[in-house]
JSON list of C-alpha atoms in Angstrom, two decimals:
[
{"chain": "A", "resi": 1342, "resn": "MET", "atom": "CA", "xyz": [110.47, -4.70, 144.24]},
{"chain": "A", "resi": 1343, "resn": "SER", "atom": "CA", "xyz": [110.59, -1.52, 141.96]},
{"chain": "A", "resi": 1344, "resn": "TYR", "atom": "CA", "xyz": [113.61, -1.12, 139.78]},
{"chain": "A", "resi": 1345, "resn": "LYS", "atom": "CA", "xyz": [113.95, 2.37, 141.41]},
{"chain": "A", "resi": 1346, "resn": "THR", "atom": "CA", "xyz": [114.73, 0.83, 144.98]},
{"chain": "A", "resi": 1347, "resn": "GLY", "atom": "CA", "xyz": [116.18, -2.46, 144.00]},
{"chain": "A", "resi": 1348, "resn": "VAL", "atom": "CA", "xyz": [120.05, -3.13, 143.31]},
{"chain": "A", "resi": 1349, "resn": "ILE", "atom": "CA", "xyz": [121.91, -5.68, 141.41]},
{"chain": "A", "resi": 1350, "resn": "MET", "atom": "CA", "xyz": [125.00, -7.31, 142.63]},
{"chain": "A", "resi": 1351, "resn": "SER", "atom": "CA", "xyz": [127.50, -9.12, 140.42]},
{"chain": "A", "resi": 1352, "resn": "ASP", "atom": "CA", "xyz": [130.68, -11.11, 140.70]},
{"chain": "A", "resi": 1353, "resn": "GLY", "atom": "CA", "xyz": [133.59, -8.64, 139.57]},
{"chain": "A", "resi": 1354, "resn": "THR", "atom": "CA", "xyz": [136.37, -11.19, 139.05]},
{"chain": "A", "resi": 1355, "resn": "PRO", "atom": "CA", "xyz": [138.16, -10.18, 136.14]},
{"chain": "A", "resi": 1356, "resn": "ALA", "atom": "CA", "xyz": [138.59, -12.47, 133.12]},
{"chain": "A", "resi": 1357, "resn": "VAL", "atom": "CA", "xyz": [141.58, -14.66, 132.54]},
{"chain": "A", "resi": 1358, "resn": "GLY", "atom": "CA", "xyz": [143.58, -12.21, 130.62]},
{"chain": "A", "resi": 1359, "resn": "HIS", "atom": "CA", "xyz": [143.31, -9.60, 133.02]},
{"chain": "A", "resi": 1360, "resn": "VAL", "atom": "CA", "xyz": [143.92, -11.61, 136.23]},
{"chain": "A", "resi": 1361, "resn": "THR", "atom": "CA", "xyz": [147.79, -10.99, 136.44]},
{"chain": "A", "resi": 1362, "resn": "PRO", "atom": "CA", "xyz": [147.28, -6.94, 136.29]},
{"chain": "A", "resi": 1363, "resn": "TYR", "atom": "CA", "xyz": [144.50, -7.51, 138.93]},
{"chain": "A", "resi": 1364, "resn": "LYS", "atom": "CA", "xyz": [146.82, -9.33, 141.23]},
{"chain": "A", "resi": 1365, "resn": "ALA", "atom": "CA", "xyz": [149.46, -6.78, 140.84]},
{"chain": "A", "resi": 1366, "resn": "LEU", "atom": "CA", "xyz": [147.26, -3.87, 141.58]},
{"chain": "A", "resi": 1367, "resn": "LEU", "atom": "CA", "xyz": [146.05, -5.49, 144.72]},
{"chain": "A", "resi": 1368, "resn": "GLN", "atom": "CA", "xyz": [149.54, -6.42, 145.64]},
{"chain": "A", "resi": 1369, "resn": "LEU", "atom": "CA", "xyz": [150.62, -2.78, 145.11]},
{"chain": "A", "resi": 1370, "resn": "ILE", "atom": "CA", "xyz": [147.78, -1.51, 147.25]},
{"chain": "A", "resi": 1371, "resn": "SER", "atom": "CA", "xyz": [148.97, -3.68, 150.19]},
{"chain": "A", "resi": 1372, "resn": "VAL", "atom": "CA", "xyz": [152.26, -2.30, 149.87]},
{"chain": "A", "resi": 1373, "resn": "TYR", "atom": "CA", "xyz": [151.71, 1.23, 149.24]},
{"chain": "A", "resi": 1374, "resn": "GLY", "atom": "CA", "xyz": [148.22, 1.69, 150.59]},
{"chain": "A", "resi": 1375, "resn": "SER", "atom": "CA", "xyz": [149.46, 2.50, 154.23]},
{"chain": "A", "resi": 1376, "resn": "ASP", "atom": "CA", "xyz": [149.63, 5.90, 155.33]},
{"chain": "A", "resi": 1377, "resn": "GLY", "atom": "CA", "xyz": [148.64, 5.62, 159.03]},
{"chain": "A", "resi": 1378, "resn": "ASP", "atom": "CA", "xyz": [145.00, 6.72, 158.51]},
{"chain": "A", "resi": 1379, "resn": "ASP", "atom": "CA", "xyz": [143.00, 3.73, 159.71]},
{"chain": "A", "resi": 1380, "resn": "SER", "atom": "CA", "xyz": [139.79, 5.16, 158.81]},
{"chain": "A", "resi": 1381, "resn": "ASP", "atom": "CA", "xyz": [140.32, 5.19, 155.02]},
{"chain": "A", "resi": 1382, "resn": "LYS", "atom": "CA", "xyz": [139.08, 2.49, 152.98]},
{"chain": "A", "resi": 1383, "resn": "TRP", "atom": "CA", "xyz": [142.18, 2.41, 150.87]},
{"chain": "A", "resi": 1384, "resn": "GLU", "atom": "CA", "xyz": [144.29, 1.78, 154.18]},
{"chain": "A", "resi": 1385, "resn": "GLN", "atom": "CA", "xyz": [141.77, -0.95, 155.14]},
{"chain": "A", "resi": 1386, "resn": "LEU", "atom": "CA", "xyz": [142.17, -2.95, 152.20]},
{"chain": "A", "resi": 1387, "resn": "GLY", "atom": "CA", "xyz": [146.08, -2.53, 152.38]},
{"chain": "A", "resi": 1388, "resn": "MET", "atom": "CA", "xyz": [146.09, -3.97, 155.77]},
{"chain": "A", "resi": 1389, "resn": "THR", "atom": "CA", "xyz": [143.75, -6.70, 154.86]},
{"chain": "A", "resi": 1390, "resn": "LEU", "atom": "CA", "xyz": [145.71, -7.79, 151.68]},
{"chain": "A", "resi": 1391, "resn": "LYS", "atom": "CA", "xyz": [148.86, -8.00, 153.76]},
{"chain": "A", "resi": 1392, "resn": "LYS", "atom": "CA", "xyz": [147.25, -10.78, 155.95]},
{"chain": "A", "resi": 1393, "resn": "VAL", "atom": "CA", "xyz": [145.23, -12.86, 153.09]},
{"chain": "A", "resi": 1394, "resn": "SER", "atom": "CA", "xyz": [146.02, -14.22, 149.74]},
{"chain": "A", "resi": 1395, "resn": "VAL", "atom": "CA", "xyz": [144.90, -12.38, 146.58]},
{"chain": "A", "resi": 1396, "resn": "GLU", "atom": "CA", "xyz": [143.29, -15.60, 145.59]},
{"chain": "A", "resi": 1397, "resn": "ASN", "atom": "CA", "xyz": [140.72, -15.12, 148.52]},
{"chain": "A", "resi": 1398, "resn": "THR", "atom": "CA", "xyz": [139.43, -11.86, 147.44]},
{"chain": "A", "resi": 1399, "resn": "LEU", "atom": "CA", "xyz": [136.25, -11.39, 145.65]},
{"chain": "A", "resi": 1400, "resn": "PRO", "atom": "CA", "xyz": [135.43, -8.15, 143.97]},
{"chain": "A", "resi": 1401, "resn": "LEU", "atom": "CA", "xyz": [131.76, -7.28, 143.99]},
{"chain": "A", "resi": 1402, "resn": "LEU", "atom": "CA", "xyz": [129.89, -4.96, 141.63]},
{"chain": "A", "resi": 1403, "resn": "GLY", "atom": "CA", "xyz": [126.79, -3.39, 142.30]},
{"chain": "A", "resi": 1404, "resn": "SER", "atom": "CA", "xyz": [124.47, -1.09, 140.23]},
{"chain": "A", "resi": 1405, "resn": "ALA", "atom": "CA", "xyz": [121.19, 0.64, 141.10]},
{"chain": "A", "resi": 1406, "resn": "HIS", "atom": "CA", "xyz": [118.70, 3.28, 139.67]},
{"chain": "A", "resi": 1407, "resn": "CYS", "atom": "CA", "xyz": [119.83, 6.98, 140.00]},
{"chain": "A", "resi": 1408, "resn": "ASP", "atom": "CA", "xyz": [117.96, 10.09, 139.85]},
{"chain": "A", "resi": 1409, "resn": "SER", "atom": "CA", "xyz": [118.95, 10.77, 136.09]},
{"chain": "A", "resi": 1410, "resn": "ASN", "atom": "CA", "xyz": [120.07, 14.03, 137.22]},
{"chain": "A", "resi": 1411, "resn": "GLY", "atom": "CA", "xyz": [122.88, 14.32, 134.76]},
{"chain": "A", "resi": 1412, "resn": "GLU", "atom": "CA", "xyz": [123.33, 16.66, 131.80]},
{"chain": "A", "resi": 1413, "resn": "ILE", "atom": "CA", "xyz": [124.67, 16.02, 128.43]},
{"chain": "A", "resi": 1414, "resn": "TYR", "atom": "CA", "xyz": [125.66, 19.27, 126.53]},
{"chain": "A", "resi": 1415, "resn": "LEU", "atom": "CA", "xyz": [127.78, 20.87, 123.75]},
{"chain": "A", "resi": 1416, "resn": "ASP", "atom": "CA", "xyz": [130.51, 23.30, 124.43]},
{"chain": "A", "resi": 1417, "resn": "GLN", "atom": "CA", "xyz": [133.62, 24.30, 122.49]},
{"chain": "A", "resi": 1418, "resn": "ASN", "atom": "CA", "xyz": [135.21, 21.02, 123.62]},
{"chain": "A", "resi": 1419, "resn": "GLY", "atom": "CA", "xyz": [132.56, 18.98, 122.15]},
{"chain": "A", "resi": 1420, "resn": "VAL", "atom": "CA", "xyz": [130.04, 16.68, 124.07]},
{"chain": "A", "resi": 1421, "resn": "GLU", "atom": "CA", "xyz": [130.27, 17.04, 127.93]},
{"chain": "A", "resi": 1422, "resn": "ILE", "atom": "CA", "xyz": [128.64, 15.05, 130.63]},
{"chain": "A", "resi": 1423, "resn": "LYS", "atom": "CA", "xyz": [127.76, 16.65, 133.92]},
{"chain": "A", "resi": 1424, "resn": "TRP", "atom": "CA", "xyz": [126.61, 14.85, 136.95]},
{"chain": "A", "resi": 1425, "resn": "LYS", "atom": "CA", "xyz": [124.72, 16.63, 139.87]},
{"chain": "A", "resi": 1426, "resn": "GLY", "atom": "CA", "xyz": [125.71, 15.14, 143.34]},
{"chain": "A", "resi": 1427, "resn": "ASN", "atom": "CA", "xyz": [127.25, 11.63, 143.86]},
{"chain": "A", "resi": 1428, "resn": "ASP", "atom": "CA", "xyz": [124.19, 9.50, 144.62]},
{"chain": "A", "resi": 1429, "resn": "ALA", "atom": "CA", "xyz": [124.99, 8.72, 148.37]},
{"chain": "A", "resi": 1430, "resn": "LYS", "atom": "CA", "xyz": [121.72, 6.77, 148.92]},
{"chain": "A", "resi": 1431, "resn": "ASN", "atom": "CA", "xyz": [122.72, 4.15, 146.28]},
{"chain": "A", "resi": 1432, "resn": "ALA", "atom": "CA", "xyz": [126.08, 3.90, 147.79]},
{"chain": "A", "resi": 1433, "resn": "LYS", "atom": "CA", "xyz": [124.43, 3.17, 151.31]},
{"chain": "A", "resi": 1434, "resn": "ARG", "atom": "CA", "xyz": [122.19, 0.56, 149.62]},
{"chain": "A", "resi": 1435, "resn": "LEU", "atom": "CA", "xyz": [124.86, -1.18, 147.77]},
{"chain": "A", "resi": 1436, "resn": "ASN", "atom": "CA", "xyz": [127.16, -1.21, 150.69]},
{"chain": "A", "resi": 1437, "resn": "GLN", "atom": "CA", "xyz": [124.48, -2.93, 152.89]},
{"chain": "A", "resi": 1438, "resn": "VAL", "atom": "CA", "xyz": [124.01, -5.59, 150.40]},
{"chain": "A", "resi": 1439, "resn": "PHE", "atom": "CA", "xyz": [127.74, -6.03, 149.94]},
{"chain": "A", "resi": 1440, "resn": "LYS", "atom": "CA", "xyz": [127.87, -6.61, 153.85]},
{"chain": "A", "resi": 1441, "resn": "ILE", "atom": "CA", "xyz": [125.24, -9.08, 153.73]},
{"chain": "A", "resi": 1442, "resn": "ALA", "atom": "CA", "xyz": [127.14, -11.21, 150.90]},
{"chain": "A", "resi": 1443, "resn": "ALA", "atom": "CA", "xyz": [130.50, -10.90, 152.47]},
{"chain": "A", "resi": 1444, "resn": "LYS", "atom": "CA", "xyz": [128.79, -12.16, 155.91]},
{"chain": "A", "resi": 1445, "resn": "ALA", "atom": "CA", "xyz": [127.29, -15.08, 154.14]},
{"chain": "A", "resi": 1446, "resn": "LEU", "atom": "CA", "xyz": [130.36, -16.35, 152.46]},
{"chain": "A", "resi": 1447, "resn": "GLY", "atom": "CA", "xyz": [132.53, -15.98, 155.74]},
{"chain": "A", "resi": 1448, "resn": "GLY", "atom": "CA", "xyz": [134.49, -12.71, 154.62]},
{"chain": "A", "resi": 1449, "resn": "LYS", "atom": "CA", "xyz": [134.88, -9.00, 155.31]},
{"chain": "A", "resi": 1450, "resn": "ALA", "atom": "CA", "xyz": [133.34, -6.42, 153.26]},
{"chain": "A", "resi": 1451, "resn": "LEU", "atom": "CA", "xyz": [135.42, -3.27, 152.57]},
{"chain": "A", "resi": 1452, "resn": "GLU", "atom": "CA", "xyz": [133.49, -0.38, 151.30]},
{"chain": "A", "resi": 1453, "resn": "LYS", "atom": "CA", "xyz": [134.40, 1.03, 147.77]},
{"chain": "A", "resi": 1454, "resn": "PRO", "atom": "CA", "xyz": [138.14, 0.86, 148.31]},
{"chain": "A", "resi": 1455, "resn": "LEU", "atom": "CA", "xyz": [139.13, 1.04, 144.69]},
{"chain": "A", "resi": 1456, "resn": "LEU", "atom": "CA", "xyz": [137.08, 4.76, 144.61]},
{"chain": "A", "resi": 1457, "resn": "SER", "atom": "CA", "xyz": [139.49, 6.10, 146.87]},
{"chain": "A", "resi": 1458, "resn": "ASP", "atom": "CA", "xyz": [141.19, 9.34, 145.60]},
{"chain": "A", "resi": 1459, "resn": "LYS", "atom": "CA", "xyz": [144.34, 7.84, 146.61]},
{"chain": "A", "resi": 1460, "resn": "LEU", "atom": "CA", "xyz": [144.03, 5.43, 143.55]},
{"chain": "A", "resi": 1461, "resn": "VAL", "atom": "CA", "xyz": [142.56, 7.99, 141.09]},
{"chain": "A", "resi": 1462, "resn": "PRO", "atom": "CA", "xyz": [142.44, 11.77, 142.27]},
{"chain": "A", "resi": 1463, "resn": "TRP", "atom": "CA", "xyz": [139.53, 12.41, 139.93]},
{"chain": "A", "resi": 1464, "resn": "PHE", "atom": "CA", "xyz": [137.22, 10.20, 142.23]},
{"chain": "A", "resi": 1465, "resn": "ASN", "atom": "CA", "xyz": [137.87, 12.97, 144.97]},
{"chain": "A", "resi": 1466, "resn": "GLY", "atom": "CA", "xyz": [135.44, 11.09, 147.37]},
{"chain": "A", "resi": 1467, "resn": "ARG", "atom": "CA", "xyz": [132.54, 9.79, 144.82]},
{"chain": "A", "resi": 1468, "resn": "ASN", "atom": "CA", "xyz": [130.54, 7.32, 146.09]},
{"chain": "A", "resi": 1469, "resn": "THR", "atom": "CA", "xyz": [129.56, 5.94, 142.65]},
{"chain": "A", "resi": 1470, "resn": "ILE", "atom": "CA", "xyz": [130.63, 6.13, 139.08]},
{"chain": "A", "resi": 1471, "resn": "THR", "atom": "CA", "xyz": [128.42, 5.67, 135.93]},
{"chain": "A", "resi": 1472, "resn": "LEU", "atom": "CA", "xyz": [129.63, 3.29, 133.15]},
{"chain": "A", "resi": 1473, "resn": "ASN", "atom": "CA", "xyz": [126.75, 3.41, 130.92]},
{"chain": "A", "resi": 1474, "resn": "PRO", "atom": "CA", "xyz": [125.06, 6.76, 130.70]},
{"chain": "A", "resi": 1475, "resn": "THR", "atom": "CA", "xyz": [121.95, 6.73, 128.58]},
{"chain": "A", "resi": 1476, "resn": "GLY", "atom": "CA", "xyz": [119.74, 9.60, 127.38]},
{"chain": "A", "resi": 1477, "resn": "GLY", "atom": "CA", "xyz": [120.35, 12.78, 125.76]},
{"chain": "A", "resi": 1478, "resn": "CYS", "atom": "CA", "xyz": [117.93, 12.13, 122.83]},
{"chain": "A", "resi": 1479, "resn": "CYS", "atom": "CA", "xyz": [114.88, 11.13, 125.14]},
{"chain": "A", "resi": 1480, "resn": "MET", "atom": "CA", "xyz": [111.66, 9.18, 123.94]},
{"chain": "A", "resi": 1481, "resn": "GLY", "atom": "CA", "xyz": [108.54, 11.11, 124.58]},
{"chain": "A", "resi": 1482, "resn": "ASN", "atom": "CA", "xyz": [104.95, 11.57, 123.37]},
{"chain": "A", "resi": 1483, "resn": "THR", "atom": "CA", "xyz": [105.38, 14.97, 121.78]},
{"chain": "A", "resi": 1484, "resn": "CYS", "atom": "CA", "xyz": [108.24, 17.09, 121.23]},
{"chain": "A", "resi": 1485, "resn": "ASP", "atom": "CA", "xyz": [107.44, 18.85, 124.21]},
{"chain": "A", "resi": 1486, "resn": "GLU", "atom": "CA", "xyz": [108.43, 15.74, 126.21]},
{"chain": "A", "resi": 1487, "resn": "GLY", "atom": "CA", "xyz": [111.29, 14.35, 124.24]},
{"chain": "A", "resi": 1488, "resn": "VAL", "atom": "CA", "xyz": [113.37, 14.12, 120.99]},
{"chain": "A", "resi": 1489, "resn": "VAL", "atom": "CA", "xyz": [111.91, 10.96, 119.48]},
{"chain": "A", "resi": 1490, "resn": "ASN", "atom": "CA", "xyz": [108.46, 9.04, 119.80]},
{"chain": "A", "resi": 1491, "resn": "HIS", "atom": "CA", "xyz": [108.06, 5.49, 120.67]},
{"chain": "A", "resi": 1492, "resn": "LYS", "atom": "CA", "xyz": [109.37, 4.40, 117.16]},
{"chain": "A", "resi": 1493, "resn": "GLY", "atom": "CA", "xyz": [112.63, 6.32, 117.24]},
{"chain": "A", "resi": 1494, "resn": "GLN", "atom": "CA", "xyz": [111.27, 8.88, 114.90]},
{"chain": "A", "resi": 1495, "resn": "VAL", "atom": "CA", "xyz": [112.63, 12.52, 115.40]},
{"chain": "A", "resi": 1496, "resn": "PHE", "atom": "CA", "xyz": [110.22, 15.16, 116.09]},
{"chain": "A", "resi": 1497, "resn": "SER", "atom": "CA", "xyz": [110.01, 18.09, 113.75]},
{"chain": "A", "resi": 1498, "resn": "GLY", "atom": "CA", "xyz": [109.25, 20.70, 116.41]},
{"chain": "A", "resi": 1499, "resn": "SER", "atom": "CA", "xyz": [105.38, 20.68, 116.32]},
{"chain": "A", "resi": 1500, "resn": "GLY", "atom": "CA", "xyz": [103.43, 18.32, 118.64]},
{"chain": "A", "resi": 1501, "resn": "ARG", "atom": "CA", "xyz": [103.67, 14.68, 117.47]},
{"chain": "A", "resi": 1502, "resn": "ASP", "atom": "CA", "xyz": [104.95, 15.74, 113.80]},
{"chain": "A", "resi": 1503, "resn": "VAL", "atom": "CA", "xyz": [108.15, 13.95, 112.90]},
{"chain": "A", "resi": 1504, "resn": "HIS", "atom": "CA", "xyz": [110.77, 14.26, 110.31]},
{"chain": "A", "resi": 1505, "resn": "LYS", "atom": "CA", "xyz": [110.24, 11.61, 107.70]},
{"chain": "A", "resi": 1506, "resn": "GLY", "atom": "CA", "xyz": [113.09, 9.01, 107.38]},
{"chain": "A", "resi": 1507, "resn": "LEU", "atom": "CA", "xyz": [114.80, 10.44, 110.34]},
{"chain": "A", "resi": 1508, "resn": "TYR", "atom": "CA", "xyz": [115.35, 7.93, 113.25]},
{"chain": "A", "resi": 1509, "resn": "VAL", "atom": "CA", "xyz": [117.35, 7.27, 116.39]},
{"chain": "A", "resi": 1510, "resn": "MET", "atom": "CA", "xyz": [117.47, 4.04, 117.90]},
{"chain": "A", "resi": 1511, "resn": "ASP", "atom": "CA", "xyz": [120.40, 3.87, 120.47]},
{"chain": "A", "resi": 1512, "resn": "SER", "atom": "CA", "xyz": [120.83, 4.30, 124.15]},
{"chain": "A", "resi": 1513, "resn": "SER", "atom": "CA", "xyz": [120.28, 7.92, 123.86]},
{"chain": "A", "resi": 1514, "resn": "VAL", "atom": "CA", "xyz": [116.55, 7.35, 123.53]},
{"chain": "A", "resi": 1515, "resn": "VAL", "atom": "CA", "xyz": [116.26, 5.65, 126.91]},
{"chain": "A", "resi": 1516, "resn": "PRO", "atom": "CA", "xyz": [114.26, 8.33, 128.89]},
{"chain": "A", "resi": 1517, "resn": "SER", "atom": "CA", "xyz": [115.50, 6.99, 132.49]},
{"chain": "A", "resi": 1518, "resn": "SER", "atom": "CA", "xyz": [118.09, 5.47, 134.50]},
{"chain": "A", "resi": 1519, "resn": "LEU", "atom": "CA", "xyz": [117.76, 1.64, 134.15]},
{"chain": "A", "resi": 1520, "resn": "GLY", "atom": "CA", "xyz": [119.66, 0.53, 137.08]},
{"chain": "A", "resi": 1521, "resn": "THR", "atom": "CA", "xyz": [121.60, -2.19, 135.27]},
{"chain": "A", "resi": 1522, "resn": "GLN", "atom": "CA", "xyz": [123.58, -2.94, 132.12]},
{"chain": "A", "resi": 1523, "resn": "PRO", "atom": "CA", "xyz": [121.39, -1.42, 129.50]},
{"chain": "A", "resi": 1524, "resn": "SER", "atom": "CA", "xyz": [122.66, -3.65, 126.47]},
{"chain": "A", "resi": 1525, "resn": "LEU", "atom": "CA", "xyz": [119.51, -5.90, 126.52]},
{"chain": "A", "resi": 1526, "resn": "THR", "atom": "CA", "xyz": [117.03, -2.90, 126.95]},
{"chain": "A", "resi": 1527, "resn": "VAL", "atom": "CA", "xyz": [118.67, -0.90, 123.93]},
{"chain": "A", "resi": 1528, "resn": "CYS", "atom": "CA", "xyz": [118.78, -3.98, 121.89]},
{"chain": "A", "resi": 1529, "resn": "GLY", "atom": "CA", "xyz": [114.94, -4.40, 122.57]},
{"chain": "A", "resi": 1530, "resn": "ILE", "atom": "CA", "xyz": [114.00, -0.80, 121.92]},
{"chain": "A", "resi": 1531, "resn": "ALA", "atom": "CA", "xyz": [115.80, -0.92, 118.47]},
{"chain": "A", "resi": 1532, "resn": "GLU", "atom": "CA", "xyz": [114.58, -4.20, 117.50]},
{"chain": "A", "resi": 1533, "resn": "ARG", "atom": "CA", "xyz": [111.06, -3.13, 118.25]},
{"chain": "A", "resi": 1534, "resn": "ALA", "atom": "CA", "xyz": [111.50, 0.10, 116.38]},
{"chain": "A", "resi": 1535, "resn": "MET", "atom": "CA", "xyz": [112.99, -1.76, 113.40]},
{"chain": "A", "resi": 1536, "resn": "ARG", "atom": "CA", "xyz": [109.90, -3.89, 113.38]},
{"chain": "A", "resi": 1537, "resn": "LEU", "atom": "CA", "xyz": [107.63, -1.14, 113.49]},
{"chain": "A", "resi": 1538, "resn": "LEU", "atom": "CA", "xyz": [109.76, 0.77, 110.42]},
{"chain": "A", "resi": 1539, "resn": "SER", "atom": "CA", "xyz": [109.33, -2.65, 108.53]},
{"chain": "A", "resi": 1540, "resn": "GLN", "atom": "CA", "xyz": [105.40, -2.49, 109.08]},
{"chain": "A", "resi": 1541, "resn": "ASP", "atom": "CA", "xyz": [105.19, 1.23, 108.22]},
{"chain": "A", "resi": 1542, "resn": "CYS", "atom": "CA", "xyz": [107.32, 0.65, 105.02]},
{"chain": "A", "resi": 1543, "resn": "ASN", "atom": "CA", "xyz": [105.32, -2.40, 103.95]},
{"chain": "A", "resi": 1544, "resn": "TRP", "atom": "CA", "xyz": [108.43, -4.57, 103.85]},
{"chain": "A", "resi": 1545, "resn": "GLY", "atom": "CA", "xyz": [106.50, -7.55, 104.60]},
{"chain": "A", "resi": 1546, "resn": "LYS", "atom": "CA", "xyz": [106.56, -10.03, 107.57]},
{"chain": "A", "resi": 1547, "resn": "GLN", "atom": "CA", "xyz": [109.94, -10.49, 109.20]},
{"chain": "A", "resi": 1548, "resn": "ASN", "atom": "CA", "xyz": [111.04, -13.77, 110.32]},
{"chain": "A", "resi": 1549, "resn": "TYR", "atom": "CA", "xyz": [112.36, -13.68, 113.80]},
{"chain": "A", "resi": 1550, "resn": "GLU", "atom": "CA", "xyz": [112.61, -17.37, 114.30]},
{"chain": "A", "resi": 1551, "resn": "PHE", "atom": "CA", "xyz": [115.82, -18.39, 115.88]},
{"chain": "A", "resi": 1552, "resn": "VAL", "atom": "CA", "xyz": [117.98, -20.45, 113.41]},
{"chain": "A", "resi": 1553, "resn": "LYS", "atom": "CA", "xyz": [120.48, -23.16, 114.73]},
{"chain": "A", "resi": 1554, "resn": "ASP", "atom": "CA", "xyz": [122.38, -23.74, 111.60]},
{"chain": "A", "resi": 1555, "resn": "PRO", "atom": "CA", "xyz": [122.69, -20.70, 109.41]},
{"chain": "A", "resi": 1556, "resn": "SER", "atom": "CA", "xyz": [123.74, -22.78, 106.49]},
{"chain": "A", "resi": 1557, "resn": "THR", "atom": "CA", "xyz": [120.38, -24.33, 106.29]},
{"chain": "A", "resi": 1558, "resn": "ILE", "atom": "CA", "xyz": [118.61, -20.93, 105.35]},
{"chain": "A", "resi": 1559, "resn": "GLN", "atom": "CA", "xyz": [117.34, -20.63, 101.78]},
{"chain": "A", "resi": 1560, "resn": "TRP", "atom": "CA", "xyz": [118.09, -17.18, 100.36]},
{"chain": "A", "resi": 1561, "resn": "ASN", "atom": "CA", "xyz": [115.57, -15.89, 97.74]},
{"chain": "A", "resi": 1562, "resn": "VAL", "atom": "CA", "xyz": [117.75, -12.79, 96.81]},
{"chain": "A", "resi": 1563, "resn": "ALA", "atom": "CA", "xyz": [115.75, -12.24, 93.61]},
{"chain": "A", "resi": 1564, "resn": "THR", "atom": "CA", "xyz": [112.46, -11.21, 95.65]},
{"chain": "A", "resi": 1565, "resn": "LYS", "atom": "CA", "xyz": [113.91, -9.18, 98.49]},
{"chain": "A", "resi": 1566, "resn": "ALA", "atom": "CA", "xyz": [116.98, -8.03, 100.33]},
{"chain": "A", "resi": 1567, "resn": "SER", "atom": "CA", "xyz": [117.82, -9.78, 103.59]},
{"chain": "A", "resi": 1568, "resn": "MET", "atom": "CA", "xyz": [120.30, -9.57, 106.49]},
{"chain": "A", "resi": 1569, "resn": "ILE", "atom": "CA", "xyz": [121.40, -12.22, 109.03]},
{"chain": "A", "resi": 1570, "resn": "PHE", "atom": "CA", "xyz": [123.79, -11.95, 111.92]},
{"chain": "A", "resi": 1571, "resn": "THR", "atom": "CA", "xyz": [125.78, -14.97, 113.11]},
{"chain": "A", "resi": 1572, "resn": "GLU", "atom": "CA", "xyz": [128.16, -15.57, 115.80]},
{"chain": "A", "resi": 1573, "resn": "ASP", "atom": "CA", "xyz": [131.06, -18.20, 116.25]},
{"chain": "A", "resi": 1574, "resn": "LEU", "atom": "CA", "xyz": [132.13, -19.16, 119.66]},
{"chain": "A", "resi": 1575, "resn": "VAL", "atom": "CA", "xyz": [135.60, -20.77, 119.67]},
{"chain": "A", "resi": 1576, "resn": "GLY", "atom": "CA", "xyz": [136.91, -22.64, 122.73]},
{"chain": "A", "resi": 1577, "resn": "TYR", "atom": "CA", "xyz": [136.77, -25.95, 124.61]},
{"chain": "A", "resi": 1578, "resn": "TYR", "atom": "CA", "xyz": [134.78, -27.72, 127.37]},
{"chain": "A", "resi": 1579, "resn": "ASN", "atom": "CA", "xyz": [135.69, -30.37, 129.76]},
{"chain": "A", "resi": 1580, "resn": "ASP", "atom": "CA", "xyz": [133.13, -32.99, 130.23]},
{"chain": "A", "resi": 1581, "resn": "SER", "atom": "CA", "xyz": [135.36, -35.54, 132.52]},
{"chain": "A", "resi": 1582, "resn": "LYS", "atom": "CA", "xyz": [134.65, -35.53, 136.32]},
{"chain": "A", "resi": 1583, "resn": "ASP", "atom": "CA", "xyz": [138.40, -35.86, 137.14]},
{"chain": "A", "resi": 1584, "resn": "GLY", "atom": "CA", "xyz": [139.38, -32.60, 134.88]},
{"chain": "A", "resi": 1585, "resn": "LYS", "atom": "CA", "xyz": [141.91, -34.46, 133.19]},
{"chain": "A", "resi": 1586, "resn": "ARG", "atom": "CA", "xyz": [140.37, -33.97, 129.64]}
]
């Protein structure tokens, strides 16, 4: 299936630290969401939550490829983003997937209740929202097609010529909607661009081997500069079957 026609569905259950406000929001909807308009999704959610426990709800999030018809521009207020249309086709596809999932779980699907303009007037009937806009400094083969080349080098304004030493390696170089959370793609583009930069500058072969214990690394600061990123995960796990430990 093409990324342009597929959809991605994920569990939208909030993290532990956000559970209390999430419950409060749903309970407020159940109390104040009623205005007599049975056709409104907000009204349907309010009526449903009056009958079931909040613990029995499952928020579902969906993402899909859009037509990349937004614009990023500068005006007197700074950088602005403008979207053309509300991508109703994606909303229809996502709602179909949600209904299939709800039926399989023995539940009832409510279409985009939190996009009701009764919650936030700004939504104003929008079918979708964009959480991670990309582009604005897109990749291309020449300056006529984009702002940077595949290495992230900025074109100087003549064919494939570039400004020496000027690079862009973030989400702005992505030339199209990805249809999913873009972090891994952006990291991959930046990692590749850095590898090519290293090759172009003759910095030597870079070691991309995964290191399980950073303390075992042998640093040789006399011959070359190095950088390493580490991450510490703090928490606990339960290895017992009865859940008492």
